Short mmCIF file of C-alpha atoms in Angstrom, two decimals:
data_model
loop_
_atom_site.label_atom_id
_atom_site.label_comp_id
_atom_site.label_asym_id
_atom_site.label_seq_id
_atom_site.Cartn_x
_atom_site.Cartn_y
_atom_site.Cartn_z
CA UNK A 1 3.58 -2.63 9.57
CA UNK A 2 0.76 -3.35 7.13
CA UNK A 3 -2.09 -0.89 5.55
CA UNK A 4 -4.12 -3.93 7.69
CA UNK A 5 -2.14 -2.73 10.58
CA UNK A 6 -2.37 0.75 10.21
CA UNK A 7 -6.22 1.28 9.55
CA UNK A 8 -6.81 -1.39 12.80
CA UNK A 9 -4.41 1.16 14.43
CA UNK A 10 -6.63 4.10 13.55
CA UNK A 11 -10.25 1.91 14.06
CA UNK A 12 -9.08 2.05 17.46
CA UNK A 13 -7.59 5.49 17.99
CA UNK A 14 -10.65 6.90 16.61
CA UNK A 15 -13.60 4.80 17.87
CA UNK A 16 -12.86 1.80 19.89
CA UNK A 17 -10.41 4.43 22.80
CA UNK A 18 -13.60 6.30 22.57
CA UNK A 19 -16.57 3.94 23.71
CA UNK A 20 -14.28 2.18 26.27
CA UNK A 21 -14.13 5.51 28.01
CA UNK A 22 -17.52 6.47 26.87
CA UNK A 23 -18.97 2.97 27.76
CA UNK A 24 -16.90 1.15 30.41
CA UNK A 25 -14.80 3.78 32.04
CA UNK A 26 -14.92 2.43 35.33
CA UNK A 27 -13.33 -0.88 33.77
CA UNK A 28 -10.84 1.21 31.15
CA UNK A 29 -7.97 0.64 33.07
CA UNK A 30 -8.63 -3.06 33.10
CA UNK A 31 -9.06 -3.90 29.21
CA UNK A 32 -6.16 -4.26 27.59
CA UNK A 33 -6.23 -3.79 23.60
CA UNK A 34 -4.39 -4.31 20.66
CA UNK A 35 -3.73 -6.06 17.57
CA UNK A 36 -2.03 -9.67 17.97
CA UNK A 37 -2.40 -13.59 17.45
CA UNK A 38 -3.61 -15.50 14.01
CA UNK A 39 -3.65 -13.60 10.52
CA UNK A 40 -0.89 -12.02 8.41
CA UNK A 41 -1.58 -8.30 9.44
CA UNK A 42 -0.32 -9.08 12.81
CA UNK A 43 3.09 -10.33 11.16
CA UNK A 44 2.83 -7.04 8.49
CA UNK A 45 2.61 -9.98 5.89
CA UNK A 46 -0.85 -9.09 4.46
CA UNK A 47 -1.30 -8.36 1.02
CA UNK A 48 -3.99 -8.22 -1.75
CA UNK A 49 -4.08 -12.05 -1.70
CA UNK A 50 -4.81 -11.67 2.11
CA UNK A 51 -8.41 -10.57 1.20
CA UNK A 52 -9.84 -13.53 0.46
CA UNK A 53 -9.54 -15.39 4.04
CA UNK A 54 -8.10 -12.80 6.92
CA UNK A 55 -8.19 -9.46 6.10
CA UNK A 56 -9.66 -6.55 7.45
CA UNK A 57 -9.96 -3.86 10.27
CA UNK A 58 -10.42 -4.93 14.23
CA UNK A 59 -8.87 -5.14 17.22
CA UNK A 60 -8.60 -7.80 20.27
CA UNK A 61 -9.97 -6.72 23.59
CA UNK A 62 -8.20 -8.67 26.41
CA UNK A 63 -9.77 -9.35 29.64
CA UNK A 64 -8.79 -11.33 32.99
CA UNK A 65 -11.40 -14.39 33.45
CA UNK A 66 -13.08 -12.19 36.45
CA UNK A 67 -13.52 -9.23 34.33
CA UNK A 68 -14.87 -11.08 31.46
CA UNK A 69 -17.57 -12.24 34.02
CA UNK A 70 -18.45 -9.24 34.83
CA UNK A 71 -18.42 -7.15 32.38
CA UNK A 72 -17.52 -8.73 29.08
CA UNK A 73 -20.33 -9.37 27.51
CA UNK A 74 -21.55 -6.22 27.41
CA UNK A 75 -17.92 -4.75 26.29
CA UNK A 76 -18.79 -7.24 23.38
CA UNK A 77 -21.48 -6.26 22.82
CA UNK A 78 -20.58 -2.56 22.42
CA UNK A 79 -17.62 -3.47 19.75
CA UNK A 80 -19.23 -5.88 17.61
CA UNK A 81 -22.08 -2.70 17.16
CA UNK A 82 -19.34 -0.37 16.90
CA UNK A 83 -17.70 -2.69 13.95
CA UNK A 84 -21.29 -3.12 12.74
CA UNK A 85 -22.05 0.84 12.54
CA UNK A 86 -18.58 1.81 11.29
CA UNK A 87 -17.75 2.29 7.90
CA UNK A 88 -14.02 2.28 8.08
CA UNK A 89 -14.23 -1.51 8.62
CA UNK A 90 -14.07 -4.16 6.58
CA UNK A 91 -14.04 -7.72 8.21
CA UNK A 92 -13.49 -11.45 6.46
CA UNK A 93 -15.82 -13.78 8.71
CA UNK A 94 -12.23 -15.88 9.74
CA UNK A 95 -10.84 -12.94 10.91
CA UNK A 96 -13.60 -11.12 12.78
CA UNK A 97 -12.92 -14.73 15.05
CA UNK A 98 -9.91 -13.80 15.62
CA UNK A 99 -10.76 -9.81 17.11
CA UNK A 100 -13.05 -8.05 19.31
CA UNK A 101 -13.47 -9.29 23.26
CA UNK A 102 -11.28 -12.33 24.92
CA UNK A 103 -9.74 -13.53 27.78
CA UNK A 104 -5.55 -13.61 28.22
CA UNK A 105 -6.18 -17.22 29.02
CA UNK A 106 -8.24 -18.10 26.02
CA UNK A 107 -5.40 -15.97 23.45
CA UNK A 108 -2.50 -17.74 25.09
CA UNK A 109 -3.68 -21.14 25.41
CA UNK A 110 -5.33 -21.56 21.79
CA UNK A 111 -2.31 -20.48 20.06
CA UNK A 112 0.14 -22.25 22.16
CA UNK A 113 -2.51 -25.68 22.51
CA UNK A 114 -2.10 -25.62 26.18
CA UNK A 115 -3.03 -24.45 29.30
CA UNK A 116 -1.06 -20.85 30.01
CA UNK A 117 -1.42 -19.90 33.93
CA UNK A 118 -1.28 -16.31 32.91
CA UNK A 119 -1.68 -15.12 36.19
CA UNK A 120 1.31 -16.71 38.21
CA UNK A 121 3.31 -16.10 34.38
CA UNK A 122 4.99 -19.66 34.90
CA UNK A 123 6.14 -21.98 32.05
CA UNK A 124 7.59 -25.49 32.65
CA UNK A 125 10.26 -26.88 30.96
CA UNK A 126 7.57 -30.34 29.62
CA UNK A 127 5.26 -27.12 28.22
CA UNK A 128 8.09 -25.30 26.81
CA UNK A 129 9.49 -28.66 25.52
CA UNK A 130 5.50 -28.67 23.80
CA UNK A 131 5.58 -25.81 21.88
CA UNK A 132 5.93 -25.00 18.18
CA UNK A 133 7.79 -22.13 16.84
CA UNK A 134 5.86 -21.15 14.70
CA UNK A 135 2.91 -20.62 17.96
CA UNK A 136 4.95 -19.08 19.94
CA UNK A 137 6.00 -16.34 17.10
CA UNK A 138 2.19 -15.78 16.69
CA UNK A 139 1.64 -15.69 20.56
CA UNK A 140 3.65 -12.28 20.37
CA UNK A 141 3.43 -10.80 17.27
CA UNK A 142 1.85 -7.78 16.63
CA UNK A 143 1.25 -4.81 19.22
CA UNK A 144 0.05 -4.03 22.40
CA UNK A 145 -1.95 -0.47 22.29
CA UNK A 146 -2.68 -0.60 26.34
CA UNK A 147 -2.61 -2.95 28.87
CA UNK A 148 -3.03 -1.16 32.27
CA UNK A 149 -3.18 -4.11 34.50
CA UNK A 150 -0.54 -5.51 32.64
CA UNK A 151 -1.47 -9.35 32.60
CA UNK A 152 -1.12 -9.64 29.12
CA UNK A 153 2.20 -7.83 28.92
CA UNK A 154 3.86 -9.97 31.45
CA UNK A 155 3.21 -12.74 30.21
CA UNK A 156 4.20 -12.00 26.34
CA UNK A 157 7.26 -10.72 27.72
CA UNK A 158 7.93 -14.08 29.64
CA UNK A 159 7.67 -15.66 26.21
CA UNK A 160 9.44 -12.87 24.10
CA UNK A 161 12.47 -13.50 26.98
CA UNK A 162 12.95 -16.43 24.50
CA UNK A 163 13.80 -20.32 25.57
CA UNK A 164 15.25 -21.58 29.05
CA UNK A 165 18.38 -22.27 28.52
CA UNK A 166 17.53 -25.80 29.05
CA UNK A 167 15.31 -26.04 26.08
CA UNK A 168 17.40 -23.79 23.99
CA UNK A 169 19.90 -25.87 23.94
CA UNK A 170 17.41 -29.17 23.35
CA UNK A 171 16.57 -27.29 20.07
CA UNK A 172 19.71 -26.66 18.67
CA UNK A 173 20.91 -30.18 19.01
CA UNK A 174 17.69 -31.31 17.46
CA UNK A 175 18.02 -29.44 14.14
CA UNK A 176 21.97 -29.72 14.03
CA UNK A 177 21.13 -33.70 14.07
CA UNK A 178 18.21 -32.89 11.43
CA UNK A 179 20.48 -30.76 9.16
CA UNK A 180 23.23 -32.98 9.09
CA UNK A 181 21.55 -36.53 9.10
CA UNK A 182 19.29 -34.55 6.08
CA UNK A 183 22.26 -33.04 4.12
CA UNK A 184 25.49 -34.24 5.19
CA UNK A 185 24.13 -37.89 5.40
CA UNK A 186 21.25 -39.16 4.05
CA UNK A 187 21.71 -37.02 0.33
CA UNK A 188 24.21 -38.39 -0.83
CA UNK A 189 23.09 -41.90 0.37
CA UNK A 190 20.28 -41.33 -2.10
CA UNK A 191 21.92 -39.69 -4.82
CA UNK A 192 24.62 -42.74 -4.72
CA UNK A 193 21.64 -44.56 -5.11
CA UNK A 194 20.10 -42.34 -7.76
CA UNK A 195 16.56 -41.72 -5.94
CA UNK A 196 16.25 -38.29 -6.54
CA UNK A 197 12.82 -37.69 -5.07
CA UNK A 198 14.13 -39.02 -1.34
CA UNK A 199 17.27 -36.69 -2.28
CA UNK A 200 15.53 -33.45 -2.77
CA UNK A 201 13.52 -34.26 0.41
CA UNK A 202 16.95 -34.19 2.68
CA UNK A 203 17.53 -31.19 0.69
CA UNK A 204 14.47 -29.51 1.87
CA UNK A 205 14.36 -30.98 5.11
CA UNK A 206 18.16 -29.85 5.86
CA UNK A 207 16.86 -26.28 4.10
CA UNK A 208 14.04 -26.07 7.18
CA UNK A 209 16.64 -27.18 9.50
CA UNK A 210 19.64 -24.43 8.54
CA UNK A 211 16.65 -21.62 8.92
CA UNK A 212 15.44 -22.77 12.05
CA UNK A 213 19.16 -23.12 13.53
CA UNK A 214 19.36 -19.29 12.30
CA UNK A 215 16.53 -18.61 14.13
CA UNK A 216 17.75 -20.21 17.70
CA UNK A 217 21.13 -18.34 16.97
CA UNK A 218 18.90 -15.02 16.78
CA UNK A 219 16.93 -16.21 19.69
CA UNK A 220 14.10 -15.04 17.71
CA UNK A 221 11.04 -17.19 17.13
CA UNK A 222 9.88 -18.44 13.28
CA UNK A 223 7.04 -17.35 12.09
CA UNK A 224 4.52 -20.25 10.04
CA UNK A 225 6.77 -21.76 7.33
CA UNK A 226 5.74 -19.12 4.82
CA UNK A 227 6.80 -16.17 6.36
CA UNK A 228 10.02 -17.83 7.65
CA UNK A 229 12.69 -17.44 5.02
CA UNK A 230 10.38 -13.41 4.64
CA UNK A 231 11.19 -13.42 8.18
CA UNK A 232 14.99 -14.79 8.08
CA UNK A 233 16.16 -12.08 5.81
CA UNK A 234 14.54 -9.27 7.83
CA UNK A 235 17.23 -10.77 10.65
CA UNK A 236 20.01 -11.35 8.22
CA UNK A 237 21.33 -7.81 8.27
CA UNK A 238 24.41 -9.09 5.73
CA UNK A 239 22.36 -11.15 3.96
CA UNK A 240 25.02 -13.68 3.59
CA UNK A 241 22.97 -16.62 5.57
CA UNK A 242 19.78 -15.47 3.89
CA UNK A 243 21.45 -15.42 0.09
CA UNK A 244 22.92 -19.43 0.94
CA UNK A 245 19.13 -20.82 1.73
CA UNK A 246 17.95 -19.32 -1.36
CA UNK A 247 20.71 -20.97 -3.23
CA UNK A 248 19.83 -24.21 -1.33
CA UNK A 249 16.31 -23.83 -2.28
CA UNK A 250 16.99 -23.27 -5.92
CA UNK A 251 19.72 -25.80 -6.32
CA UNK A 252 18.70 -28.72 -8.65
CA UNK A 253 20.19 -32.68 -7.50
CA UNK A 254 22.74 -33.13 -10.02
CA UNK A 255 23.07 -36.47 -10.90
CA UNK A 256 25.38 -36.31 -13.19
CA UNK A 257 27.69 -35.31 -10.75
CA UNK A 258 27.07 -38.68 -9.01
CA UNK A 259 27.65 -41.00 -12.11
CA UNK A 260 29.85 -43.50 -11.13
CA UNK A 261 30.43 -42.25 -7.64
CA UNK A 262 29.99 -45.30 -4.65
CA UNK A 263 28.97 -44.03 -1.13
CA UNK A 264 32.05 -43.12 1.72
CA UNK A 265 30.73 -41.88 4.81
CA UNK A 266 34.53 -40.10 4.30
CA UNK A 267 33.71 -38.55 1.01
CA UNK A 268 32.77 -35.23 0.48
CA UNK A 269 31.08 -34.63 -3.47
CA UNK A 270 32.08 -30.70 -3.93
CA UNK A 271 30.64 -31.79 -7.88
CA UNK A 272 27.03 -31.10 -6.58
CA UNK A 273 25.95 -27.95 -5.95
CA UNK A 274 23.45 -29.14 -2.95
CA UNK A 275 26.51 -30.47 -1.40
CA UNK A 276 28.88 -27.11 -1.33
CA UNK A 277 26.22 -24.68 -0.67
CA UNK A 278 25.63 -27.19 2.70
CA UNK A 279 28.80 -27.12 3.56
CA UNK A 280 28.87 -23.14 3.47
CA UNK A 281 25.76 -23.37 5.80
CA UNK A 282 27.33 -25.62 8.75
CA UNK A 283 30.19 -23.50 8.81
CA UNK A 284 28.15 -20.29 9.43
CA UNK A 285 25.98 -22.32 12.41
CA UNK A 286 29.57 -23.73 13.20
CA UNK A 287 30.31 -19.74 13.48
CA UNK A 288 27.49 -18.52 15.07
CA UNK A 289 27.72 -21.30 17.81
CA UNK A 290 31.11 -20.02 18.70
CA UNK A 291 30.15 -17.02 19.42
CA UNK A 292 27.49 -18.00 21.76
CA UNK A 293 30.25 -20.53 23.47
CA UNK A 294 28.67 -23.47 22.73
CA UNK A 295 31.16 -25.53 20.58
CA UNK A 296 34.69 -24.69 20.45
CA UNK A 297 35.60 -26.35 17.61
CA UNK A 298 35.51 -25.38 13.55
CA UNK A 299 35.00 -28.58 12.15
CA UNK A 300 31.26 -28.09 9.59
CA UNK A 301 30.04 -31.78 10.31
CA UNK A 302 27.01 -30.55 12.65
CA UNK A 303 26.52 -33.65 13.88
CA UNK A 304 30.04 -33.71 16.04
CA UNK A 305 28.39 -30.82 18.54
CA UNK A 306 24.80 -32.48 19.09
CA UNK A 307 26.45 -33.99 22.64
CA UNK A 308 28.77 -30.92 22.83
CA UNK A 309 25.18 -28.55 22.93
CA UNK A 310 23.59 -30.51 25.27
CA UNK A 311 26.23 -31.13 27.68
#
């Protein structure tokens, strides 16, 4: 984790653990605490750029809706003076919104823009079907210090069990179609047609695409898009898959290597970089989706398994 992390870690270790049981111990087993939701440190992405807009010491203090009622004001109370008074804290104004006292419902359905019924811990498909990746990897970053009741917990963990099946398999067919009408398509209708600028944005829409398919494999959850390819090559223990969308990324459209050329839906141009390092992509989701029993065929033209997947 972060220095961010780590000295939130220690604010609460030291003086938050302290005036709960000081302050509200006949409510300590009923606050749950710990460091999660919006901001880099919860990711262990901060840095010294961080400081200008999130960065700082604090912690989130999670309460049911009854318990907030009754005694959450004054818990709030107690930690904003305790922030106030200490001076091992050091809080930008956009993140101090982001710590001190809140209920489960309030964490869970602001980051994931609707309503969570944290207490029953039940997720339709439709809501599911709502959600972005990148929420739902904020929804359970971080770390849970305590969480007696266990409210919280549960219901992370009911996110953190990944997809249903259902929608799992919704999502993979929607960025294979994405990848390949983006790169195995639509790029070389435009470099045929020498429009560069709608070429290099297949190339970075099939680039978001081949990471987020890498993701699903890893039934792991991408973080905002610029912590996802910092995120992808924590996964990537080879490095392989990692290494190829870098080369995507840095690949210029080679037009020369499209002089003369006429569009085949049969053709495949191995003369352009953007073109081979694709190819080396679908077969690695081709590989990983065999091994999950999705597809049982080798064939790299994503597009092929989008009915396969869903059926």
């Amino acid at each position: 984790m972060s220095k961010a992390f780590d000295s939130s870690r220690r604010f609460y270790d030291a003086y938050v653990a302290e005036m709960i049981k000081d302050k509200f111990s006949q409510y300590e087993d009923r606050i749950a605490v710990g460091i999660a939701g919006e901001g880099s440190d919860c990711f262990g992405y901060d840095d010294f750029m961080s400081r200008d807009h999130d960065f700082g010491t604090g912690v989130c203090l999670w309460l049911d809706d009854d318990d907030m009622k009754e005694f959450g004001n004054e818990l709030s109370e107690s930690y904003n003076m305790l922030v106030e008074e200490s001076t091992d804290t050091v809080l930008t104004a956009r993140l101090s919104e982001r710590r001190g006292v809140m209920t489960i419902h309030d964490y869970y359905s602001n980051i994931l823009g609707v309503d969570c019924d944290v207490k029953c811990g039940i997720l339709s498909e439709e809501k599911w079907l709502s959600f972005d990746h990148a929420c739902l990897a904020t929804a359970v970053n971080g770390e849970v210090f305590r969480d007696d009741k266990g409210i919280f917990t549960s219901f992370r963990e009911l996110l953190l069990d990944y997809y249903p099946e259902n929608v799992w398999r919704i999502r993979i067919a929607g960025e294979l179609h994405k990848f390949s009408a983006a790169l195995q398509v639509n790029y070389a209708r435009c470099m045929t047609r020498d429009d560069v600028v709608a070429a290099r944005l297949c190339q970075m829409q099939g680039l978001e695409a081949a990471m987020e398919l890498f993701f699903l494999m890893n039934r792991c959850f991408a973080p905002y898009y610029k912590w996802t390819y910092r995120r992808l090559c924590e996964l990537d223990i080879e490095g392989r898959y990692a290494s190829l969308i870098r080369e995507l990324s840095d690949a210029p459209c080679d037009r020369a290597a499209w002089t003369g050329k006429r569009y085949s839906a049969n053709y495949i141009n191995m003369g352009d970089t953007v073109i081979v390092i694709a190819e080396q992509l679908a077969k690695a989701v081709v590989r990983m989706m065999k091994e999950h029993n999705l597809i049982g065929r080798d064939d790299p033209y994503l597009e092929l398994y989008v009915n396969e997947v869903l059926n």
